[in-house]
């Protein structure tokens, strides 16, 4: 496995290889990331994993500075699951000048849910993913469904820019108690960690109610009250159509249209997200 820090040496190394399978990450890897890399390795191509904490997708008050940088450990893990190249540029390499050209996804998709609470987040994501795609030129790229809206936004970008890249979405990897694996779980105290599965449990109840005649707004409000009562601060707990992440009509909800329950909430200083298809 090769550890590469510059765009020039990445391009030079990949020039003689088949187009790779690609997994973009911000490092601080956990089993969920390793599952994405294992999937990438199943396609019989070189496997490039990027490790880059992308300042563009963090708001000023968010955890960009404290986000753990663990490249040595990440590299060992990546070697063990079949990565062939780790691309770990520093900021000056990927953003040698202020990144004033950006990819702005459509507000109807990108300014709701995560985008409402993290304005500009998906512009930051799309801009870095587009740039990484240009550097890596992959045949396919693997993303986790835990970041459900991100996956949707990236799929739309690839479609609208006619990028010749297959986007593969993988189900969320969970701990034994159901908590979705996330780099940010490491911020939880031991006591918070025991309560962290409550987010998923709340989404499970909401998902069940969403297929009943109870008004959806009432179920969503009850979910918020229940989670808040256990010490969380929810940003959103909602049920949306899978196709466009907009609210379903009652007929769609009761008629079996594919839906997804999505939630984001803070437990102490840690903001967690999760989702559940129904
Ligand atoms: O999902 C992530 O870790 C990031 O948003 C990504 C796709 C690596 C872009 O920085």
PDB file of C-alpha atoms and ligand atoms in Angstrom:
ATOM      1  CA  UNK A   1       0.000   0.000   0.000  1.00  0.00           C
ATOM      2  CA  UNK A   2       1.322   3.396  -0.990  1.00  0.00           C
ATOM      3  CA  UNK A   3       0.870   6.533   1.101  1.00  0.00           C
ATOM      4  CA  UNK A   4       0.712   9.539  -1.220  1.00  0.00           C
ATOM      5  CA  UNK A   5       0.599  13.191  -0.222  1.00  0.00           C
ATOM      6  CA  UNK A   6       0.561  15.149  -3.477  1.00  0.00           C
ATOM      7  CA  UNK A   7      -1.817  15.355  -6.427  1.00  0.00           C
ATOM      8  CA  UNK A   8       1.124  15.061  -8.844  1.00  0.00           C
ATOM      9  CA  UNK A   9       2.429  11.819  -7.368  1.00  0.00           C
ATOM     10  CA  UNK A  10      -1.102  10.411  -7.096  1.00  0.00           C
ATOM     11  CA  UNK A  11      -1.658  11.085 -10.804  1.00  0.00           C
ATOM     12  CA  UNK A  12       1.735   9.682 -11.748  1.00  0.00           C
ATOM     13  CA  UNK A  13       1.161   6.512  -9.721  1.00  0.00           C
ATOM     14  CA  UNK A  14      -2.368   5.913 -11.004  1.00  0.00           C
ATOM     15  CA  UNK A  15      -1.515   6.689 -14.650  1.00  0.00           C
ATOM     16  CA  UNK A  16      -0.422   3.119 -15.360  1.00  0.00           C
ATOM     17  CA  UNK A  17      -3.222   1.428 -13.375  1.00  0.00           C
ATOM     18  CA  UNK A  18      -6.863   0.633 -14.211  1.00  0.00           C
ATOM     19  CA  UNK A  19      -9.259   3.303 -12.943  1.00  0.00           C
ATOM     20  CA  UNK A  20      -9.585   2.644  -9.209  1.00  0.00           C
ATOM     21  CA  UNK A  21     -12.391   2.128  -6.746  1.00  0.00           C
ATOM     22  CA  UNK A  22     -12.408   5.111  -4.384  1.00  0.00           C
ATOM     23  CA  UNK A  23     -13.453   5.718  -0.791  1.00  0.00           C
ATOM     24  CA  UNK A  24     -13.287   9.352   0.357  1.00  0.00           C
ATOM     25  CA  UNK A  25     -12.894   9.777   4.140  1.00  0.00           C
ATOM     26  CA  UNK A  26     -11.877  12.352   6.698  1.00  0.00           C
ATOM     27  CA  UNK A  27      -9.831   9.737   8.573  1.00  0.00           C
ATOM     28  CA  UNK A  28     -10.240   8.727  12.228  1.00  0.00           C
ATOM     29  CA  UNK A  29     -11.460   5.492  10.737  1.00  0.00           C
ATOM     30  CA  UNK A  30     -13.831   2.988  12.309  1.00  0.00           C
ATOM     31  CA  UNK A  31     -15.325  -0.325  11.238  1.00  0.00           C
ATOM     32  CA  UNK A  32     -17.940   1.461   9.094  1.00  0.00           C
ATOM     33  CA  UNK A  33     -15.195   2.994   6.941  1.00  0.00           C
ATOM     34  CA  UNK A  34     -13.434  -0.366   6.733  1.00  0.00           C
ATOM     35  CA  UNK A  35     -16.636  -1.923   5.390  1.00  0.00           C
ATOM     36  CA  UNK A  36     -16.649   0.724   2.626  1.00  0.00           C
ATOM     37  CA  UNK A  37     -13.055  -0.168   1.756  1.00  0.00           C
ATOM     38  CA  UNK A  38     -13.799  -3.921   1.792  1.00  0.00           C
ATOM     39  CA  UNK A  39     -16.647  -3.237  -0.647  1.00  0.00           C
ATOM     40  CA  UNK A  40     -14.320  -1.159  -2.844  1.00  0.00           C
ATOM     41  CA  UNK A  41     -11.814  -4.032  -2.843  1.00  0.00           C
ATOM     42  CA  UNK A  42     -14.437  -6.454  -4.211  1.00  0.00           C
ATOM     43  CA  UNK A  43     -14.400  -4.757  -7.623  1.00  0.00           C
ATOM     44  CA  UNK A  44     -11.006  -6.076  -8.750  1.00  0.00           C
ATOM     45  CA  UNK A  45      -9.475  -2.619  -9.130  1.00  0.00           C
ATOM     46  CA  UNK A  46      -6.862  -0.612  -7.253  1.00  0.00           C
ATOM     47  CA  UNK A  47      -8.450   0.829  -4.102  1.00  0.00           C
ATOM     48  CA  UNK A  48      -7.721   4.473  -3.333  1.00  0.00           C
ATOM     49  CA  UNK A  49      -8.799   5.901   0.034  1.00  0.00           C
ATOM     50  CA  UNK A  50      -8.480   9.615   0.652  1.00  0.00           C
ATOM     51  CA  UNK A  51      -7.912  10.949   4.151  1.00  0.00           C
ATOM     52  CA  UNK A  52      -8.563  14.674   4.263  1.00  0.00           C
ATOM     53  CA  UNK A  53     -10.361  16.782   6.853  1.00  0.00           C
ATOM     54  CA  UNK A  54     -12.164  19.236   4.608  1.00  0.00           C
ATOM     55  CA  UNK A  55     -12.370  22.679   6.174  1.00  0.00           C
ATOM     56  CA  UNK A  56     -14.973  23.775   3.588  1.00  0.00           C
ATOM     57  CA  UNK A  57     -17.673  21.572   5.120  1.00  0.00           C
ATOM     58  CA  UNK A  58     -17.294  22.828   8.692  1.00  0.00           C
ATOM     59  CA  UNK A  59     -18.967  25.902  10.138  1.00  0.00           C
ATOM     60  CA  UNK A  60     -16.731  28.182  12.227  1.00  0.00           C
ATOM     61  CA  UNK A  61     -18.158  26.874  15.531  1.00  0.00           C
ATOM     62  CA  UNK A  62     -17.884  23.199  14.517  1.00  0.00           C
ATOM     63  CA  UNK A  63     -15.199  20.621  15.306  1.00  0.00           C
ATOM     64  CA  UNK A  64     -12.716  21.170  12.446  1.00  0.00           C
ATOM     65  CA  UNK A  65      -9.796  21.826  14.831  1.00  0.00           C
ATOM     66  CA  UNK A  66     -10.587  19.029  17.252  1.00  0.00           C
ATOM     67  CA  UNK A  67     -11.414  16.470  14.539  1.00  0.00           C
ATOM     68  CA  UNK A  68      -8.912  13.667  15.295  1.00  0.00           C
ATOM     69  CA  UNK A  69      -6.050  13.334  12.799  1.00  0.00           C
ATOM     70  CA  UNK A  70      -4.893   9.710  13.110  1.00  0.00           C
ATOM     71  CA  UNK A  71      -3.130   8.989   9.819  1.00  0.00           C
ATOM     72  CA  UNK A  72      -0.639   6.385  11.127  1.00  0.00           C
ATOM     73  CA  UNK A  73      -3.387   4.288  12.692  1.00  0.00           C
ATOM     74  CA  UNK A  74      -5.689   4.834   9.706  1.00  0.00           C
ATOM     75  CA  UNK A  75      -2.963   3.648   7.309  1.00  0.00           C
ATOM     76  CA  UNK A  76      -2.446   0.417   9.266  1.00  0.00           C
ATOM     77  CA  UNK A  77      -6.181  -0.266   9.222  1.00  0.00           C
ATOM     78  CA  UNK A  78      -6.459   0.514   5.516  1.00  0.00           C
ATOM     79  CA  UNK A  79      -3.575  -1.795   4.662  1.00  0.00           C
ATOM     80  CA  UNK A  80      -5.340  -4.621   6.536  1.00  0.00           C
ATOM     81  CA  UNK A  81      -8.538  -4.298   4.455  1.00  0.00           C
ATOM     82  CA  UNK A  82      -7.043  -4.093   0.986  1.00  0.00           C
ATOM     83  CA  UNK A  83      -6.472  -0.402   0.210  1.00  0.00           C
ATOM     84  CA  UNK A  84      -3.713  -0.076  -2.373  1.00  0.00           C
ATOM     85  CA  UNK A  85      -3.218   3.698  -2.177  1.00  0.00           C
ATOM     86  CA  UNK A  86      -3.925   6.186   0.609  1.00  0.00           C
ATOM     87  CA  UNK A  87      -4.142   9.765  -0.618  1.00  0.00           C
ATOM     88  CA  UNK A  88      -3.557  12.104   2.325  1.00  0.00           C
ATOM     89  CA  UNK A  89      -2.903  15.624   1.033  1.00  0.00           C
ATOM     90  CA  UNK A  90      -2.445  18.499   3.439  1.00  0.00           C
ATOM     91  CA  UNK A  91      -4.596  21.610   3.094  1.00  0.00           C
ATOM     92  CA  UNK A  92      -1.996  23.535   1.110  1.00  0.00           C
ATOM     93  CA  UNK A  93      -1.854  20.688  -1.393  1.00  0.00           C
ATOM     94  CA  UNK A  94      -5.598  20.341  -1.998  1.00  0.00           C
ATOM     95  CA  UNK A  95      -6.402  24.034  -1.566  1.00  0.00           C
ATOM     96  CA  UNK A  96      -3.203  25.817  -2.723  1.00  0.00           C
ATOM     97  CA  UNK A  97      -5.246  28.991  -3.128  1.00  0.00           C
ATOM     98  CA  UNK A  98      -8.613  29.879  -1.571  1.00  0.00           C
ATOM     99  CA  UNK A  99     -11.188  27.573  -3.172  1.00  0.00           C
ATOM    100  CA  UNK A 100     -13.430  30.256  -4.667  1.00  0.00           C
ATOM    101  CA  UNK A 101     -14.871  28.023  -7.399  1.00  0.00           C
ATOM    102  CA  UNK A 102     -17.387  25.771  -5.691  1.00  0.00           C
ATOM    103  CA  UNK A 103     -19.985  23.166  -6.576  1.00  0.00           C
ATOM    104  CA  UNK A 104     -23.379  24.291  -5.238  1.00  0.00           C
ATOM    105  CA  UNK A 105     -25.983  21.569  -5.035  1.00  0.00           C
ATOM    106  CA  UNK A 106     -29.653  22.537  -5.469  1.00  0.00           C
ATOM    107  CA  UNK A 107     -31.126  24.274  -2.397  1.00  0.00           C
ATOM    108  CA  UNK A 108     -34.261  22.081  -2.559  1.00  0.00           C
ATOM    109  CA  UNK A 109     -32.067  19.121  -1.618  1.00  0.00           C
ATOM    110  CA  UNK A 110     -29.062  20.717   0.059  1.00  0.00           C
ATOM    111  CA  UNK A 111     -30.644  23.402   2.244  1.00  0.00           C
ATOM    112  CA  UNK A 112     -32.986  21.065   4.114  1.00  0.00           C
ATOM    113  CA  UNK A 113     -32.260  18.684   7.024  1.00  0.00           C
ATOM    114  CA  UNK A 114     -28.452  18.734   7.465  1.00  0.00           C
ATOM    115  CA  UNK A 115     -28.199  21.756   5.185  1.00  0.00           C
ATOM    116  CA  UNK A 116     -30.663  23.731   7.295  1.00  0.00           C
ATOM    117  CA  UNK A 117     -28.626  23.201  10.444  1.00  0.00           C
ATOM    118  CA  UNK A 118     -25.210  23.258   8.755  1.00  0.00           C
ATOM    119  CA  UNK A 119     -25.536  25.965   6.071  1.00  0.00           C
ATOM    120  CA  UNK A 120     -23.037  25.472   3.256  1.00  0.00           C
ATOM    121  CA  UNK A 121     -22.213  21.944   4.365  1.00  0.00           C
ATOM    122  CA  UNK A 122     -23.148  20.279   1.087  1.00  0.00           C
ATOM    123  CA  UNK A 123     -21.380  22.910  -0.997  1.00  0.00           C
ATOM    124  CA  UNK A 124     -18.262  22.034   1.008  1.00  0.00           C
ATOM    125  CA  UNK A 125     -18.849  18.316   0.513  1.00  0.00           C
ATOM    126  CA  UNK A 126     -19.586  18.572  -3.223  1.00  0.00           C
ATOM    127  CA  UNK A 127     -16.603  20.829  -3.828  1.00  0.00           C
ATOM    128  CA  UNK A 128     -14.123  18.506  -2.157  1.00  0.00           C
ATOM    129  CA  UNK A 129     -15.685  15.345  -3.582  1.00  0.00           C
ATOM    130  CA  UNK A 130     -15.602  16.819  -7.099  1.00  0.00           C
ATOM    131  CA  UNK A 131     -11.972  17.823  -6.588  1.00  0.00           C
ATOM    132  CA  UNK A 132     -11.032  14.408  -5.209  1.00  0.00           C
ATOM    133  CA  UNK A 133     -12.838  12.757  -8.133  1.00  0.00           C
ATOM    134  CA  UNK A 134     -10.711  14.870 -10.505  1.00  0.00           C
ATOM    135  CA  UNK A 135      -7.539  13.795  -8.716  1.00  0.00           C
ATOM    136  CA  UNK A 136      -8.386  10.089  -8.413  1.00  0.00           C
ATOM    137  CA  UNK A 137     -10.470   9.596 -11.617  1.00  0.00           C
ATOM    138  CA  UNK A 138     -12.194   6.559 -10.112  1.00  0.00           C
ATOM    139  CA  UNK A 139     -14.461   4.105 -11.925  1.00  0.00           C
ATOM    140  CA  UNK A 140     -16.586   3.826  -8.799  1.00  0.00           C
ATOM    141  CA  UNK A 141     -16.816   5.447  -5.379  1.00  0.00           C
ATOM    142  CA  UNK A 142     -18.267   3.987  -2.187  1.00  0.00           C
ATOM    143  CA  UNK A 143     -20.221   6.061   0.350  1.00  0.00           C
ATOM    144  CA  UNK A 144     -22.073   5.096   3.552  1.00  0.00           C
ATOM    145  CA  UNK A 145     -25.855   5.373   3.827  1.00  0.00           C
ATOM    146  CA  UNK A 146     -25.413   6.742   7.326  1.00  0.00           C
ATOM    147  CA  UNK A 147     -24.882  10.083   5.611  1.00  0.00           C
ATOM    148  CA  UNK A 148     -28.113   9.540   3.703  1.00  0.00           C
ATOM    149  CA  UNK A 149     -28.540  13.054   2.397  1.00  0.00           C
ATOM    150  CA  UNK A 150     -24.863  13.296   1.440  1.00  0.00           C
ATOM    151  CA  UNK A 151     -25.190  10.140  -0.646  1.00  0.00           C
ATOM    152  CA  UNK A 152     -28.225  11.611  -2.407  1.00  0.00           C
ATOM    153  CA  UNK A 153     -26.457  14.923  -3.047  1.00  0.00           C
ATOM    154  CA  UNK A 154     -23.358  13.156  -4.444  1.00  0.00           C
ATOM    155  CA  UNK A 155     -25.480  10.932  -6.689  1.00  0.00           C
ATOM    156  CA  UNK A 156     -27.202  14.034  -8.080  1.00  0.00           C
ATOM    157  CA  UNK A 157     -23.862  15.765  -8.689  1.00  0.00           C
ATOM    158  CA  UNK A 158     -22.462  12.757 -10.532  1.00  0.00           C
ATOM    159  CA  UNK A 159     -25.619  12.489 -12.642  1.00  0.00           C
ATOM    160  CA  UNK A 160     -25.874  16.173 -13.538  1.00  0.00           C
ATOM    161  CA  UNK A 161     -22.169  16.572 -14.360  1.00  0.00           C
ATOM    162  CA  UNK A 162     -22.200  13.267 -16.307  1.00  0.00           C
ATOM    163  CA  UNK A 163     -19.228  11.992 -14.304  1.00  0.00           C
ATOM    164  CA  UNK A 164     -18.331   8.455 -15.426  1.00  0.00           C
ATOM    165  CA  UNK A 165     -18.328   7.155 -11.857  1.00  0.00           C
ATOM    166  CA  UNK A 166     -20.619   4.521 -10.321  1.00  0.00           C
ATOM    167  CA  UNK A 167     -21.723   5.561  -6.850  1.00  0.00           C
ATOM    168  CA  UNK A 168     -22.149   2.620  -4.494  1.00  0.00           C
ATOM    169  CA  UNK A 169     -24.092   3.196  -1.238  1.00  0.00           C
ATOM    170  CA  UNK A 170     -23.523   0.813   1.659  1.00  0.00           C
ATOM    171  CA  UNK A 171     -25.819   0.195   4.657  1.00  0.00           C
ATOM    172  CA  UNK A 172     -24.828   1.731   7.976  1.00  0.00           C
ATOM    173  CA  UNK A 173     -22.504  -0.311  10.170  1.00  0.00           C
ATOM    174  CA  UNK A 174     -23.770  -0.418  13.753  1.00  0.00           C
ATOM    175  CA  UNK A 175     -22.418  -1.323  17.174  1.00  0.00           C
ATOM    176  CA  UNK A 176     -24.053  -4.290  18.949  1.00  0.00           C
ATOM    177  CA  UNK A 177     -26.483  -1.938  20.708  1.00  0.00           C
ATOM    178  CA  UNK A 178     -27.585  -0.371  17.420  1.00  0.00           C
ATOM    179  CA  UNK A 179     -25.584   2.854  17.533  1.00  0.00           C
ATOM    180  CA  UNK A 180     -24.508   3.896  14.034  1.00  0.00           C
ATOM    181  CA  UNK A 181     -20.708   3.936  13.887  1.00  0.00           C
ATOM    182  CA  UNK A 182     -19.359   7.444  13.490  1.00  0.00           C
ATOM    183  CA  UNK A 183     -16.026   9.138  14.021  1.00  0.00           C
ATOM    184  CA  UNK A 184     -17.874  11.539  16.299  1.00  0.00           C
ATOM    185  CA  UNK A 185     -18.929   8.726  18.697  1.00  0.00           C
ATOM    186  CA  UNK A 186     -15.445   9.142  20.154  1.00  0.00           C
ATOM    187  CA  UNK A 187     -16.524  12.499  21.615  1.00  0.00           C
ATOM    188  CA  UNK A 188     -19.175  10.797  23.817  1.00  0.00           C
ATOM    189  CA  UNK A 189     -18.506  10.305  27.528  1.00  0.00           C
ATOM    190  CA  UNK A 190     -18.976   6.751  28.854  1.00  0.00           C
ATOM    191  CA  UNK A 191     -22.359   7.752  30.258  1.00  0.00           C
ATOM    192  CA  UNK A 192     -23.455   9.408  27.008  1.00  0.00           C
ATOM    193  CA  UNK A 193     -22.319   6.364  25.042  1.00  0.00           C
ATOM    194  CA  UNK A 194     -24.801   4.185  26.946  1.00  0.00           C
ATOM    195  CA  UNK A 195     -27.607   6.596  25.985  1.00  0.00           C
ATOM    196  CA  UNK A 196     -26.522   7.157  22.382  1.00  0.00           C
ATOM    197  CA  UNK A 197     -28.693   4.311  20.911  1.00  0.00           C
ATOM    198  CA  UNK A 198     -31.768   6.331  21.975  1.00  0.00           C
ATOM    199  CA  UNK A 199     -31.546   8.289  18.725  1.00  0.00           C
ATOM    200  CA  UNK A 200     -32.034   5.164  16.645  1.00  0.00           C
ATOM    201  CA  UNK A 201     -34.737   3.834  18.988  1.00  0.00           C
ATOM    202  CA  UNK A 202     -36.638   7.116  18.554  1.00  0.00           C
ATOM    203  CA  UNK A 203     -36.366   6.838  14.756  1.00  0.00           C
ATOM    204  CA  UNK A 204     -37.612   3.237  14.935  1.00  0.00           C
ATOM    205  CA  UNK A 205     -40.738   4.324  16.841  1.00  0.00           C
ATOM    206  CA  UNK A 206     -41.263   7.232  14.473  1.00  0.00           C
ATOM    207  CA  UNK A 207     -40.884   4.933  11.455  1.00  0.00           C
ATOM    208  CA  UNK A 208     -43.543   2.567  12.827  1.00  0.00           C
ATOM    209  CA  UNK A 209     -45.979   5.400  13.498  1.00  0.00           C
ATOM    210  CA  UNK A 210     -45.381   6.909  10.079  1.00  0.00           C
ATOM    211  CA  UNK A 211     -47.251   4.049   8.418  1.00  0.00           C
ATOM    212  CA  UNK A 212     -50.314   4.552  10.648  1.00  0.00           C
ATOM    213  CA  UNK A 213     -53.123   7.107  10.183  1.00  0.00           C
ATOM    214  CA  UNK A 214     -51.740   9.264  13.034  1.00  0.00           C
ATOM    215  CA  UNK A 215     -50.823  12.698  11.616  1.00  0.00           C
ATOM    216  CA  UNK A 216     -47.102  12.675  10.789  1.00  0.00           C
ATOM    217  CA  UNK A 217     -46.533  16.095  12.360  1.00  0.00           C
ATOM    218  CA  UNK A 218     -47.915  14.720  15.618  1.00  0.00           C
ATOM    219  CA  UNK A 219     -45.598  11.681  15.528  1.00  0.00           C
ATOM    220  CA  UNK A 220     -42.597  13.883  14.729  1.00  0.00           C
ATOM    221  CA  UNK A 221     -43.451  16.249  17.574  1.00  0.00           C
ATOM    222  CA  UNK A 222     -43.862  13.306  19.976  1.00  0.00           C
ATOM    223  CA  UNK A 223     -40.463  11.930  18.905  1.00  0.00           C
ATOM    224  CA  UNK A 224     -38.886  15.303  19.617  1.00  0.00           C
ATOM    225  CA  UNK A 225     -40.526  15.528  23.051  1.00  0.00           C
ATOM    226  CA  UNK A 226     -39.454  11.979  23.947  1.00  0.00           C
ATOM    227  CA  UNK A 227     -35.824  12.471  22.912  1.00  0.00           C
ATOM    228  CA  UNK A 228     -35.612  15.881  24.546  1.00  0.00           C
ATOM    229  CA  UNK A 229     -36.957  14.383  27.786  1.00  0.00           C
ATOM    230  CA  UNK A 230     -33.949  12.053  27.909  1.00  0.00           C
ATOM    231  CA  UNK A 231     -31.499  14.957  27.691  1.00  0.00           C
ATOM    232  CA  UNK A 232     -30.942  15.285  23.942  1.00  0.00           C
ATOM    233  CA  UNK A 233     -31.266  18.456  21.874  1.00  0.00           C
ATOM    234  CA  UNK A 234     -32.770  17.357  18.542  1.00  0.00           C
ATOM    235  CA  UNK A 235     -32.226  19.379  15.357  1.00  0.00           C
ATOM    236  CA  UNK A 236     -34.695  17.303  13.349  1.00  0.00           C
ATOM    237  CA  UNK A 237     -36.566  14.000  13.601  1.00  0.00           C
ATOM    238  CA  UNK A 238     -38.617  13.517  10.509  1.00  0.00           C
ATOM    239  CA  UNK A 239     -39.937  11.138   7.880  1.00  0.00           C
ATOM    240  CA  UNK A 240     -39.317  11.946   4.223  1.00  0.00           C
ATOM    241  CA  UNK A 241     -39.680  10.411   0.797  1.00  0.00           C
ATOM    242  CA  UNK A 242     -36.523   8.543  -0.115  1.00  0.00           C
ATOM    243  CA  UNK A 243     -36.621   9.930  -3.655  1.00  0.00           C
ATOM    244  CA  UNK A 244     -36.212  13.642  -2.857  1.00  0.00           C
ATOM    245  CA  UNK A 245     -36.160  13.903   0.975  1.00  0.00           C
ATOM    246  CA  UNK A 246     -39.330  16.005   0.948  1.00  0.00           C
ATOM    247  CA  UNK A 247     -42.300  15.296   3.240  1.00  0.00           C
ATOM    248  CA  UNK A 248     -44.633  12.553   1.972  1.00  0.00           C
ATOM    249  CA  UNK A 249     -48.348  13.122   1.506  1.00  0.00           C
ATOM    250  CA  UNK A 250     -50.645  11.058   3.731  1.00  0.00           C
ATOM    251  CA  UNK A 251     -51.568   8.941   0.695  1.00  0.00           C
ATOM    252  CA  UNK A 252     -47.871   8.195   0.034  1.00  0.00           C
ATOM    253  CA  UNK A 253     -47.221   7.417   3.688  1.00  0.00           C
ATOM    254  CA  UNK A 254     -50.130   5.025   3.960  1.00  0.00           C
ATOM    255  CA  UNK A 255     -49.741   3.660   0.438  1.00  0.00           C
ATOM    256  CA  UNK A 256     -46.235   2.253   0.793  1.00  0.00           C
ATOM    257  CA  UNK A 257     -44.118   4.892  -0.980  1.00  0.00           C
ATOM    258  CA  UNK A 258     -40.468   4.300   0.020  1.00  0.00           C
ATOM    259  CA  UNK A 259     -39.695   6.575   2.961  1.00  0.00           C
ATOM    260  CA  UNK A 260     -36.817   7.244   5.307  1.00  0.00           C
ATOM    261  CA  UNK A 261     -36.795   8.455   8.907  1.00  0.00           C
ATOM    262  CA  UNK A 262     -33.935  10.867   9.495  1.00  0.00           C
ATOM    263  CA  UNK A 263     -32.665  12.384  12.706  1.00  0.00           C
ATOM    264  CA  UNK A 264     -29.934  14.653  14.011  1.00  0.00           C
ATOM    265  CA  UNK A 265     -29.552  15.504  17.678  1.00  0.00           C
ATOM    266  CA  UNK A 266     -26.938  16.657  20.148  1.00  0.00           C
ATOM    267  CA  UNK A 267     -26.080  14.643  23.230  1.00  0.00           C
ATOM    268  CA  UNK A 268     -23.877  16.850  25.352  1.00  0.00           C
ATOM    269  CA  UNK A 269     -21.376  18.386  22.934  1.00  0.00           C
ATOM    270  CA  UNK A 270     -21.690  15.598  20.366  1.00  0.00           C
ATOM    271  CA  UNK A 271     -23.984  15.901  17.367  1.00  0.00           C
ATOM    272  CA  UNK A 272     -25.100  12.536  15.991  1.00  0.00           C
ATOM    273  CA  UNK A 273     -27.140  11.661  12.901  1.00  0.00           C
ATOM    274  CA  UNK A 274     -28.912   8.485  11.907  1.00  0.00           C
ATOM    275  CA  UNK A 275     -31.586   7.255   9.519  1.00  0.00           C
ATOM    276  CA  UNK A 276     -33.794   4.284   8.874  1.00  0.00           C
ATOM    277  CA  UNK A 277     -35.507   3.316   5.641  1.00  0.00           C
ATOM    278  CA  UNK A 278     -39.145   2.239   5.888  1.00  0.00           C
TER     279      UNK A 278
HETATM  280  O1  LIG B   1     -18.469  11.594   4.646  1.00  0.00           O
HETATM  281  C1  LIG B   1     -17.364  12.148   4.828  1.00  0.00           C
HETATM  282  O2  LIG B   1     -16.510  11.673   5.579  1.00  0.00           O
HETATM  283  C2  LIG B   1     -17.064  13.451   4.109  1.00  0.00           C
HETATM  284  O3  LIG B   1     -18.195  14.252   4.000  1.00  0.00           O
HETATM  285  C3  LIG B   1     -16.388  13.251   2.747  1.00  0.00           C
HETATM  286  C4  LIG B   1     -17.301  12.533   1.770  1.00  0.00           C
HETATM  287  C5  LIG B   1     -15.098  12.446   2.908  1.00  0.00           C
HETATM  288  C6  LIG B   1     -16.029  14.605   2.126  1.00  0.00           C
HETATM  289  O4  LIG B   1     -15.143  15.305   2.940  1.00  0.00           O
END
